CSV table of C-alpha atoms in Angstrom, one decimal:
chain,number,residue,atom,x,y,z
A,1,MET,CA,-0.2,0.1,-0.2
A,2,LYS,CA,1.3,3.5,-0.9
A,3,ILE,CA,0.5,6.0,2.0
A,4,LEU,CA,1.0,9.8,1.7
A,5,LEU,CA,0.7,11.5,5.9
A,6,ILE,CA,0.2,15.1,6.1
A,7,SER,CA,0.7,17.2,9.1
A,8,TYR,CA,1.1,20.8,9.9
A,9,ASP,CA,2.9,19.9,12.5
A,10,SER,CA,6.9,20.0,13.4
A,11,PHE,CA,8.5,16.1,13.2
A,12,PRO,CA,11.0,17.5,16.3
A,13,TYR,CA,8.9,18.5,18.6
A,14,ASP,CA,5.4,16.5,18.3
A,15,GLY,CA,5.2,13.4,19.9
A,16,ARG,CA,2.0,11.8,18.3
A,17,LEU,CA,3.0,12.7,14.6
A,18,ARG,CA,6.2,10.8,15.1
A,19,GLU,CA,4.0,7.9,16.4
A,20,LEU,CA,1.2,8.4,13.8
A,21,ILE,CA,4.1,8.0,11.1
A,22,LYS,CA,5.0,4.5,12.7
A,23,VAL,CA,1.6,3.3,12.5
A,24,ALA,CA,1.5,4.6,8.6
A,25,LYS,CA,4.6,2.7,8.1
A,26,GLU,CA,3.3,-0.6,9.3
A,27,LEU,CA,0.6,-0.4,7.0
A,28,GLY,CA,2.2,0.1,4.1
A,29,GLU,CA,5.2,2.5,2.1
A,30,THR,CA,5.2,5.7,3.4
A,31,THR,CA,5.8,9.7,2.4
A,32,TYR,CA,4.8,12.3,5.3
A,33,ILE,CA,4.5,15.8,4.9
A,34,THR,CA,5.4,18.0,7.9
A,35,ARG,CA,5.8,21.4,8.6
A,36,GLY,CA,9.6,22.6,9.6
A,37,GLY,CA,11.5,25.7,10.9
A,38,GLY,CA,15.5,26.8,11.0
A,39,GLU,CA,17.7,24.3,10.4
A,40,GLU,CA,15.5,21.3,10.6
A,41,GLN,CA,16.3,18.7,8.2
A,42,SER,CA,14.5,15.7,6.7
A,43,GLN,CA,14.4,12.7,8.7
A,44,GLU,CA,15.0,10.4,5.6
A,45,PRO,CA,14.3,10.3,1.9
A,46,GLY,CA,10.5,9.7,2.2
A,47,HIS,CA,10.0,12.8,4.7
A,48,LEU,CA,9.2,15.8,2.6
A,49,LEU,CA,10.0,19.2,4.8
A,50,TYR,CA,8.0,22.3,4.1
A,51,GLN,CA,10.2,25.6,5.1
A,52,GLY,CA,7.8,28.1,3.7
A,53,GLY,CA,5.7,30.8,5.5
A,54,GLY,CA,1.9,30.2,6.1
A,55,TYR,CA,-0.9,27.9,5.3
A,56,LEU,CA,-1.5,28.7,1.9
A,57,GLY,CA,2.1,28.0,0.8
A,58,PHE,CA,2.0,24.5,2.8
A,59,LEU,CA,-1.5,24.0,0.7
A,60,ARG,CA,0.3,24.9,-2.6
A,61,PHE,CA,3.7,22.3,-1.4
A,62,CYS,CA,1.3,19.7,-0.7
A,63,ALA,CA,-0.7,20.0,-3.7
A,64,ARG,CA,2.9,20.0,-5.8
A,65,GLU,CA,3.9,17.3,-4.0
A,66,ALA,CA,1.0,15.0,-4.2
A,67,ALA,CA,0.7,15.5,-7.7
A,68,ARG,CA,4.7,14.4,-8.1
A,69,LEU,CA,3.8,11.5,-6.0
A,70,GLY,CA,1.1,10.1,-8.3
A,71,LYS,CA,-1.1,7.4,-7.8
A,72,THR,CA,-1.7,6.8,-4.1
A,73,ASP,CA,-3.4,4.2,-2.0
A,74,LEU,CA,-4.2,6.4,1.4
A,75,ILE,CA,-4.0,9.8,2.4
A,76,PHE,CA,-3.2,9.9,6.5
A,77,ILE,CA,-4.6,13.3,7.9
A,78,ASP,CA,-3.0,14.4,11.1
A,79,ASN,CA,-5.1,16.7,13.0
A,80,ARG,CA,-7.6,19.3,11.5
A,81,LYS,CA,-5.0,21.3,9.2
A,82,GLY,CA,-4.0,18.3,7.5
A,83,ILE,CA,-7.9,18.2,6.1
A,84,LEU,CA,-7.8,20.6,3.2
A,85,PRO,CA,-4.4,19.5,1.9
A,86,GLY,CA,-5.1,15.8,2.8
A,87,TYR,CA,-8.3,16.0,0.8
A,88,LEU,CA,-6.8,18.0,-2.3
A,89,ALA,CA,-4.3,15.3,-2.2
A,90,LYS,CA,-6.7,12.4,-2.2
A,91,ARG,CA,-7.9,13.8,-5.8
A,92,LEU,CA,-4.5,14.5,-6.9
A,93,THR,CA,-3.2,11.3,-6.1
A,94,ARG,CA,-6.7,9.4,-6.8
A,95,ALA,CA,-6.1,7.7,-3.2
A,96,ASP,CA,-8.9,5.4,-2.5
A,97,TYR,CA,-9.0,6.0,1.1
A,98,VAL,CA,-8.7,8.5,4.1
A,99,VAL,CA,-7.3,7.9,7.4
A,100,GLN,CA,-7.9,10.9,9.9
A,101,ASP,CA,-6.9,11.4,13.4
A,102,CYS,CA,-8.3,13.7,15.5
A,103,ARG,CA,-6.3,14.8,18.4
A,104,GLU,CA,-8.2,18.1,19.2
A,105,LEU,CA,-12.3,18.5,20.3
A,106,TYR,CA,-13.7,21.9,19.6
A,107,ASP,CA,-16.6,22.8,19.0
A,108,MET,CA,-18.1,26.3,17.7
A,109,LYS,CA,-18.4,27.5,21.1
A,110,SER,CA,-15.0,26.6,22.3
A,111,ALA,CA,-13.1,27.9,19.0
A,112,ALA,CA,-11.0,30.3,19.0
A,113,GLY,CA,-11.7,33.4,16.9
A,114,VAL,CA,-12.8,33.5,13.1
A,115,ALA,CA,-9.9,30.8,12.2
A,116,GLY,CA,-11.1,28.5,14.7
A,117,ARG,CA,-14.7,28.7,13.9
A,118,ILE,CA,-13.5,28.0,10.3
A,119,GLY,CA,-11.5,24.5,11.1
A,120,CYS,CA,-14.6,23.4,13.3
A,121,LEU,CA,-16.8,23.8,10.3
A,122,VAL,CA,-13.8,22.1,7.8
A,123,GLU,CA,-13.5,19.4,10.6
A,124,LYS,CA,-17.4,18.9,10.4
A,125,LEU,CA,-17.9,18.8,6.9
A,126,PHE,CA,-14.9,16.4,6.2
A,127,THR,CA,-14.6,14.2,9.4
A,128,ARG,CA,-17.9,12.2,7.9
A,129,HIS,CA,-16.1,11.7,4.7
A,130,SER,CA,-13.0,9.9,5.8
A,131,ASP,CA,-13.1,6.1,5.7
A,132,VAL,CA,-11.4,5.9,9.3
A,133,VAL,CA,-11.9,8.3,12.3
A,134,VAL,CA,-9.1,8.4,14.9
A,135,ALA,CA,-9.9,9.8,18.1
A,136,ALA,CA,-7.1,10.5,21.1
A,137,ASN,CA,-9.1,8.7,23.4
A,138,ALA,CA,-12.1,7.1,24.5
A,139,PHE,CA,-14.2,9.8,26.1
A,140,ARG,CA,-13.5,12.1,22.8
A,141,ALA,CA,-14.4,9.3,20.3
A,142,LYS,CA,-18.0,9.0,22.2
A,143,LEU,CA,-18.6,12.8,22.1
A,144,MET,CA,-17.2,12.5,18.3
A,145,VAL,CA,-20.7,10.5,16.9
A,146,ARG,CA,-23.0,13.1,17.7
A,147,MET,CA,-20.8,16.1,17.0
A,148,PHE,CA,-19.6,15.3,13.7
A,149,GLY,CA,-22.3,12.9,12.7
A,150,LEU,CA,-20.2,9.8,12.4
A,151,ARG,CA,-21.9,6.4,11.1
A,152,LYS,CA,-19.1,4.7,13.5
A,153,THR,CA,-17.4,5.3,16.6
A,154,PRO,CA,-13.9,6.7,16.1
A,155,LEU,CA,-11.2,4.4,16.9
A,156,SER,CA,-9.3,5.3,19.8
A,157,TYR,CA,-5.8,5.8,20.0
A,158,GLU,CA,-3.9,6.9,23.2
A,159,ASN,CA,-1.1,9.2,23.2
A,160,ILE,CA,1.4,6.5,24.5
A,161,ARG,CA,4.8,7.7,23.8
A,162,ARG,CA,8.4,7.9,24.9
A,163,LEU,CA,11.0,10.0,24.5
A,164,THR,CA,14.4,9.0,23.0
A,165,ASN,CA,17.9,10.5,22.4
A,166,THR,CA,18.4,10.9,18.5
A,167,SER,CA,22.0,9.9,18.9
A,168,GLU,CA,24.5,8.6,21.6
A,169,GLU,CA,26.3,11.6,20.9
A,170,LYS,CA,24.0,14.0,21.2
A,171,ARG,CA,22.9,12.8,24.5
A,172,ARG,CA,26.6,13.0,25.9
A,173,GLN,CA,26.3,16.3,24.5
A,174,THR,CA,23.1,17.6,26.1
A,175,GLU,CA,24.3,15.9,29.7
A,176,GLU,CA,27.5,18.0,29.2
A,177,GLU,CA,25.5,21.6,28.5
A,178,CYS,CA,23.5,21.0,30.9
A,179,ARG,CA,24.9,19.2,33.9
A,180,THR,CA,25.1,22.1,36.1
A,181,PHE,CA,21.8,23.3,35.9
A,182,PHE,CA,20.9,20.5,38.4
A,183,GLU,CA,23.7,20.9,41.1
A,184,GLU,CA,21.8,22.3,43.6
A,185,GLU,CA,19.6,19.4,45.3
A,186,LYS,CA,16.0,20.3,44.8
A,187,PHE,CA,12.9,18.6,44.2
A,188,ARG,CA,12.0,19.5,40.7
A,189,ILE,CA,8.7,19.6,39.3
A,190,VAL,CA,8.2,19.9,35.2
A,191,SER,CA,5.7,21.4,33.3
A,192,THR,CA,5.9,21.2,29.5
A,193,ALA,CA,2.7,23.5,28.8
A,194,GLY,CA,5.4,26.9,29.0
A,195,CYS,CA,3.6,29.7,30.5
A,196,ASP,CA,0.0,29.0,28.6
A,197,MET,CA,-2.2,31.1,31.6
A,198,SER,CA,-4.6,28.5,30.1
A,199,ARG,CA,-3.4,25.6,31.7
A,200,THR,CA,-3.9,26.7,35.1
A,201,THR,CA,-0.2,28.3,35.3
A,202,GLY,CA,-1.7,30.7,37.9
A,203,ARG,CA,-2.8,27.9,40.2
A,204,MET,CA,1.1,26.1,39.9
A,205,LEU,CA,2.7,29.6,40.8
A,206,GLU,CA,0.8,30.1,44.1
A,207,ALA,CA,1.0,26.4,44.8
A,208,MET,CA,5.3,27.0,44.5
A,209,LYS,CA,4.7,30.2,47.1
A,210,GLY,CA,3.6,27.9,49.6
A,211,LEU,CA,5.9,25.0,49.0
A,212,GLY,CA,9.2,27.3,49.5
A,213,GLU,CA,12.3,27.1,48.6
A,214,GLY,CA,12.7,22.9,49.0
A,215,PHE,CA,11.2,22.8,45.5
A,216,GLU,CA,11.5,24.0,41.9
A,217,LEU,CA,8.9,24.6,39.3
A,218,LEU,CA,10.4,24.2,35.8
A,219,LEU,CA,8.1,25.9,32.9
A,220,ILE,CA,9.5,24.4,29.6
A,221,GLY,CA,7.9,25.1,26.4
A,222,GLU,CA,7.0,27.6,23.8
A,223,SER,CA,4.9,30.7,25.5
A,224,ASP,CA,2.6,33.2,24.3
A,225,GLU,CA,4.2,36.5,24.9
A,226,GLU,CA,1.7,38.0,27.0
A,227,ASP,CA,1.4,34.9,28.9
A,228,GLU,CA,4.8,35.0,29.5
A,229,GLU,CA,4.9,38.4,30.7
A,230,ILE,CA,2.4,37.8,33.3
A,231,VAL,CA,4.5,35.0,34.8
A,232,ARG,CA,7.5,36.8,35.0
A,233,GLN,CA,5.5,39.7,37.2
A,234,THR,CA,3.9,37.3,38.8
A,235,ILE,CA,7.3,35.8,39.8
A,236,LEU,CA,8.8,39.3,40.8
A,237,GLN,CA,5.5,40.4,42.6
A,238,ASN,CA,5.7,37.4,45.0
A,239,GLY,CA,9.3,37.2,45.1
A,240,LEU,CA,9.7,33.4,43.7
A,241,THR,CA,13.0,32.4,43.2
A,242,ASN,CA,11.6,28.5,42.8
A,243,VAL,CA,10.4,29.0,39.6
A,244,LYS,CA,12.5,28.7,36.3
A,245,ILE,CA,10.9,29.3,32.6
A,246,LEU,CA,12.6,27.6,29.7
A,247,PRO,CA,12.4,27.6,26.0
A,248,ARG,CA,10.5,24.6,23.9
A,249,MET,CA,13.1,21.5,23.8
A,250,ASP,CA,14.1,19.2,21.2
A,251,GLN,CA,13.6,15.5,22.5
A,252,ASP,CA,17.3,15.2,23.6
A,253,HIS,CA,17.1,17.9,25.8
A,254,LEU,CA,13.7,17.5,27.0
A,255,LYS,CA,14.4,13.9,28.2
A,256,TYR,CA,17.1,14.8,30.0
A,257,PHE,CA,15.5,17.9,32.0
A,258,ILE,CA,12.7,15.2,33.0
A,259,ASP,CA,15.1,12.5,33.5
A,260,SER,CA,17.1,14.6,36.0
A,261,SER,CA,13.9,15.9,38.3
A,262,GLN,CA,11.2,14.8,40.3
A,263,ILE,CA,7.6,14.9,39.3
A,264,GLY,CA,5.5,15.5,35.9
A,265,LEU,CA,2.9,18.1,36.4
A,266,VAL,CA,0.2,17.7,33.3
A,267,THR,CA,-2.9,20.4,33.9
A,268,TYR,CA,-5.6,21.4,32.2
A,269,HIS,CA,-8.5,23.4,32.6
A,270,GLN,CA,-12.3,22.5,32.0
A,271,ARG,CA,-14.1,25.0,30.3
A,272,ASP,CA,-14.4,23.2,26.6
A,273,LEU,CA,-14.8,20.0,25.4
A,274,ASN,CA,-10.9,20.0,24.1
A,275,ASN,CA,-9.5,20.4,27.6
A,276,LYS,CA,-11.8,19.1,29.8
A,277,TYR,CA,-11.5,15.3,28.0
A,278,CYS,CA,-7.6,16.0,27.7
A,279,ALA,CA,-5.4,13.1,26.1
A,280,SER,CA,-2.0,14.0,26.9
A,281,GLY,CA,0.7,12.1,25.6
A,282,LYS,CA,2.7,14.5,28.3
A,283,ILE,CA,2.1,11.7,30.9
A,284,PHE,CA,3.9,8.8,29.4
A,285,GLU,CA,6.4,11.2,28.6
A,286,PHE,CA,7.0,11.5,32.2
A,287,LEU,CA,6.3,7.9,33.4
A,288,PHE,CA,8.6,6.2,30.8
A,289,GLU,CA,11.4,8.5,32.2
A,290,GLY,CA,10.3,7.0,35.7
A,291,LYS,CA,8.4,9.8,36.9
A,292,PRO,CA,5.4,10.0,38.9
A,293,VAL,CA,3.0,12.6,37.7
A,294,VAL,CA,0.7,15.5,39.6
A,295,THR,CA,-2.6,16.2,37.5
A,296,SER,CA,-5.6,18.3,37.5
A,297,THR,CA,-9.0,16.8,37.9
A,298,ASN,CA,-9.7,16.3,34.1
A,299,PRO,CA,-12.2,13.2,33.9
A,300,PRO,CA,-9.3,10.9,32.0
A,301,LEU,CA,-6.7,12.4,34.1
A,302,LYS,CA,-8.4,11.5,37.1
A,303,GLU,CA,-9.5,8.1,36.1
A,304,PHE,CA,-5.8,7.2,34.8
A,305,CYS,CA,-4.1,8.2,38.1
A,306,GLU,CA,-6.6,6.6,40.2
A,307,LYS,CA,-6.7,3.4,38.3
A,308,TYR,CA,-3.0,3.3,37.7
A,309,ARG,CA,-2.0,5.1,41.1
A,310,VAL,CA,0.8,6.9,39.1
A,311,GLY,CA,0.2,9.7,40.5
A,312,VAL,CA,-1.8,12.5,42.3
A,313,ALA,CA,-5.0,13.8,40.8
A,314,ASP,CA,-6.2,17.1,42.8
A,315,ASP,CA,-6.8,21.0,41.5
A,316,ASP,CA,-4.8,22.2,44.8
A,317,TYR,CA,-1.5,21.5,43.2
A,318,GLU,CA,0.3,22.5,46.5
A,319,ARG,CA,-1.5,19.6,48.4
A,320,ALA,CA,-1.0,17.1,45.3
A,321,ILE,CA,2.8,18.1,45.3
A,322,ARG,CA,3.3,17.4,48.9
A,323,THR,CA,1.5,14.3,49.0
A,324,ALA,CA,3.4,13.3,46.0
A,325,ALA,CA,6.7,14.0,47.7
A,326,ALA,CA,5.6,12.0,50.9
A,327,GLN,CA,4.6,9.1,48.9
A,328,TYR,CA,7.4,9.5,46.3
A,329,GLY,CA,9.2,6.1,47.0
A,330,GLN,CA,5.8,4.0,46.6
A,331,LEU,CA,4.6,6.0,43.4
A,332,GLN,CA,8.3,5.5,41.8
A,333,LYS,CA,7.5,1.8,42.2
A,334,THR,CA,3.8,1.7,40.9
A,335,VAL,CA,5.4,3.4,37.8
A,336,GLU,CA,8.0,1.4,37.1
A,337,GLU,CA,5.1,-1.6,37.6
A,338,PHE,CA,3.4,0.1,34.8
A,339,VAL,CA,5.5,1.2,32.1
A,340,SER,CA,6.6,-2.3,32.3
A,341,ARG,CA,3.5,-3.5,31.2
A,342,VAL,CA,2.8,-0.4,28.4
A,343,HIS,CA,4.3,-0.6,25.2
A,344,VAL,CA,4.4,2.1,22.4
A,345,GLU,CA,5.4,-0.2,19.6
A,346,ARG,CA,2.2,-2.3,20.6
A,347,ASN,CA,-0.1,0.4,21.0
A,348,ASN,CA,0.7,1.4,17.4
A,349,HIS,CA,0.7,-2.1,15.9
A,350,ARG,CA,-2.9,-2.3,17.6
A,351,LEU,CA,-4.0,0.8,16.1
A,352,ALA,CA,-2.5,-0.2,12.4
A,353,GLU,CA,-4.1,-3.6,12.7
A,354,LYS,CA,-7.4,-1.8,13.5
A,355,ILE,CA,-6.9,0.6,10.4
A,356,ARG,CA,-6.4,-2.3,8.3
A,357,ARG,CA,-9.5,-4.0,9.4
A,358,GLU,CA,-11.4,-1.2,9.2
A,359,LEU,CA,-10.0,-0.9,5.4
A,360,GLU,CA,-11.1,-4.5,4.7
A,361,GLY,CA,-14.4,-4.0,5.8
A,362,ARG,CA,-14.6,-1.1,3.2
A,363,GLN,CA,-13.5,-3.4,0.3
A,364,ALA,CA,-16.0,-6.3,1.2
């Protein structure tokens, strides 16, 4: 089977995208288009990297590459911004099938601005025509049937992923660069949401005020300028010396920082469907590094922590972090037991097999 996967996301920074590419490769010979930037390079001959500017340029790039690729069996669409170029590629390559992964879950009421509402409309119009639809968890899959008027419940594909070093040389280089950052002994909490205020960052900062100097919060990730300024002002006003703001990191650096810390913090607000029924792969990135998690009480996160006992779900973050610190040894053992039973490759293989069966059913 000849496959074209289209994503407007970036390979080095997007864990779900990297795993979806592996799923596509299980199904057949895969060419994949992703968006790049800076000095990013193609991963392999089948990786087509768009390094232009803007979405319209991306559409043109996908159309040109699809026409060049010729007859294709399957278009694999990653996320909402992959829909228009994906269906355009379907027409140009005369593809028989479309598989669509819906990692987000926004409705018109919660969409941000005109672009967000247009995205919702595009998703609603096209998703029902895709041959196989994939959701990020079972909660979302059930909701999508009603939201998009689907005949079948989407396949559920959890964000099970782990960080890996790109090479041994890069691992050593990263360790050499970052070792001094961790010389002072602290109980470190890592959030990879950056300074995103919608992700309850304000409550995190309040918790750090109560926790004191024995604890340190690392806010890692790309941040909106306004949000970052709010965080910096809050740090200044409260005299917080136990909060550090760090940029978005590649796999090697993020893996090192998580590995050198104690707890992963995974929090979302609950004001819209996408956040309330979050499908966080960040949890697995922390767990595979042997780190327990502290989460907000969103239904999937609360259920996960209670079912597997790998962390503490509590909207009082100070209390949750103190509880996790007090039970740290036991939580680490539970995390170790949990990850011994969870396999990224098996999760990918299960999805590939489900997609294959769905497509075979279409042929019958």
